């Protein structure tokens, strides 16, 4: 075990400082109700700055939201230009960096091991009208495989069930595999729920890897140095040292409790059902801890934490067979999962369709791909539609692939788990001269000058 000084750059507060300097942090002093009102404010500002609620009814804790709701804020949190986001995320997946254990970590400034009452302690908000109750939505669940001891991180919605119990929803994720294996060995699975993390740690938690590849090491790769972690007090686990709140506990074999409904990322409700339970044995926190809340349903913060690592994963894999792939956007309207817009440097006919095929084979959830030329910004929905309007001949450029395997999250799926997937090749047809597609606008150097001197036009 190494000891070291705490790295101030790796926590949520470091990101908040950068947001503030960039005009991307709104402080709300008016008291807000954690029941719906707080989430309503975050909906109203869904593409806006991070929002820090100074006064939350019934709680001494401050609450922050809209931390990861824009790509721009992720770039700010790591001092990256926007164009470097995708390469950095790919690097994060490819070049994991081992964690560093530190002592005297901020996340353990306050320790509660008796009379735990999570409902009182945490200002867990309610989000959608028909949600079963308040939910913890930003907790990273860290666990270790019962046999290999290898670590895993993932975010799961957690319903507040009782003073020290929370419901856990698990798709067939790595966590659920580890829980299942622990059950076969008749052991509880120890879990640390870590709330209030730097955007790099949040995105790393949703990165793709094999069972056994450690998302905390991917966070280290995003920072370019080891992520500092603290040894938990009551379980054999590590938590990000600068995390705001850590719930130490376990999930017991075979234990299930009714959970849900909850407004989910498709923008509709996940149904009520019997799901696993987390028992909290200890809470450790920073003094003056800040509670992070991610709005459920298809709010951009929920979508982007999932979509950005997914983009990097698909981009990295697609690039192998399609090197002229330039950029990718898993769109907000597509729930961050179902639709992708990609740009390519087209050199021959049929490449747009090849890109569609390549992407659709890489990810079960993806069901529609739009391909544009590299002069179109994949993150500008108006320009993407413009490309569709001016470069697509539907009978040639819209392609359908009936009965492909999909994922349960798609409620339109056929009974056999398939759905028709499709693509739009909105790249320039090469049989017309390039001038036909030339974008008419002012000369580039004049535009650059106006951009540079923009302030002068405002005074
Ligand atoms: C805010 C948020 C909430 C999430 N809730 C759940 C959930 O309730 N259940 C689930 O299986 N995945 C949920 N996810 C997705 C997982 O965290 C994600 O798929 C993760 O990469 C899985 O980790 P794994 O690859 O280690 O299994 C959520 C993601 C975010 C960003
Ligand atoms: Mn994993």
PDB file of N, CA and C in Angstrom, residues 14 30 78 104 135 150 178 200 233 241 286 403 428:
ATOM      1  N   UNK A  14     -13.136  19.607  -8.104  1.00  0.00           N
ATOM      2  CA  UNK A  14     -12.190  20.154  -9.091  1.00  0.00           C
ATOM      3  C   UNK A  14     -12.944  20.490 -10.370  1.00  0.00           C
ATOM      4  N   UNK A  30     -32.444  29.602  -3.711  1.00  0.00           N
ATOM      5  CA  UNK A  30     -33.844  29.383  -3.318  1.00  0.00           C
ATOM      6  C   UNK A  30     -33.994  27.935  -2.845  1.00  0.00           C
ATOM      7  N   UNK A  78     -11.633  18.088 -18.070  1.00  0.00           N
ATOM      8  CA  UNK A  78     -10.306  17.497 -18.305  1.00  0.00           C
ATOM      9  C   UNK A  78      -9.394  18.441 -19.104  1.00  0.00           C
ATOM     10  N   UNK A 104      -5.920   8.684   4.641  1.00  0.00           N
ATOM     11  CA  UNK A 104      -6.554   9.965   4.988  1.00  0.00           C
ATOM     12  C   UNK A 104      -7.356  10.549   3.837  1.00  0.00           C
ATOM     13  N   UNK A 135     -35.043   7.829  -5.488  1.00  0.00           N
ATOM     14  CA  UNK A 135     -34.014   6.927  -6.017  1.00  0.00           C
ATOM     15  C   UNK A 135     -32.641   7.555  -5.917  1.00  0.00           C
ATOM     16  N   UNK A 150     -11.125  -9.483  -9.241  1.00  0.00           N
ATOM     17  CA  UNK A 150     -10.994  -8.314 -10.122  1.00  0.00           C
ATOM     18  C   UNK A 150     -12.193  -7.390  -9.946  1.00  0.00           C
ATOM     19  N   UNK A 178     -21.308 -11.155 -11.332  1.00  0.00           N
ATOM     20  CA  UNK A 178     -20.540 -11.347 -10.102  1.00  0.00           C
ATOM     21  C   UNK A 178     -21.454 -11.707  -8.939  1.00  0.00           C
ATOM     22  N   UNK A 200     -14.829  12.248 -15.272  1.00  0.00           N
ATOM     23  CA  UNK A 200     -14.000  11.184 -15.868  1.00  0.00           C
ATOM     24  C   UNK A 200     -14.294   9.848 -15.199  1.00  0.00           C
ATOM     25  N   UNK A 233     -13.788   0.833   4.842  1.00  0.00           N
ATOM     26  CA  UNK A 233     -13.540   0.496   6.251  1.00  0.00           C
ATOM     27  C   UNK A 233     -14.106  -0.852   6.671  1.00  0.00           C
ATOM     28  N   UNK A 241     -10.883   8.247  -3.882  1.00  0.00           N
ATOM     29  CA  UNK A 241     -10.553   8.931  -2.626  1.00  0.00           C
ATOM     30  C   UNK A 241     -11.296  10.262  -2.466  1.00  0.00           C
ATOM     31  N   UNK A 286     -17.392  13.049   2.873  1.00  0.00           N
ATOM     32  CA  UNK A 286     -16.597  14.252   3.107  1.00  0.00           C
ATOM     33  C   UNK A 286     -17.377  15.133   4.072  1.00  0.00           C
ATOM     34  N   UNK A 403     -35.356  -8.164 -39.210  1.00  0.00           N
ATOM     35  CA  UNK A 403     -35.190  -9.257 -38.239  1.00  0.00           C
ATOM     36  C   UNK A 403     -33.772  -9.431 -37.709  1.00  0.00           C
ATOM     37  N   UNK A 428     -22.737  12.332 -50.152  1.00  0.00           N
ATOM     38  CA  UNK A 428     -22.902  12.813 -51.524  1.00  0.00           C
ATOM     39  C   UNK A 428     -22.806  11.654 -52.520  1.00  0.00           C
TER      40      UNK A 428
END
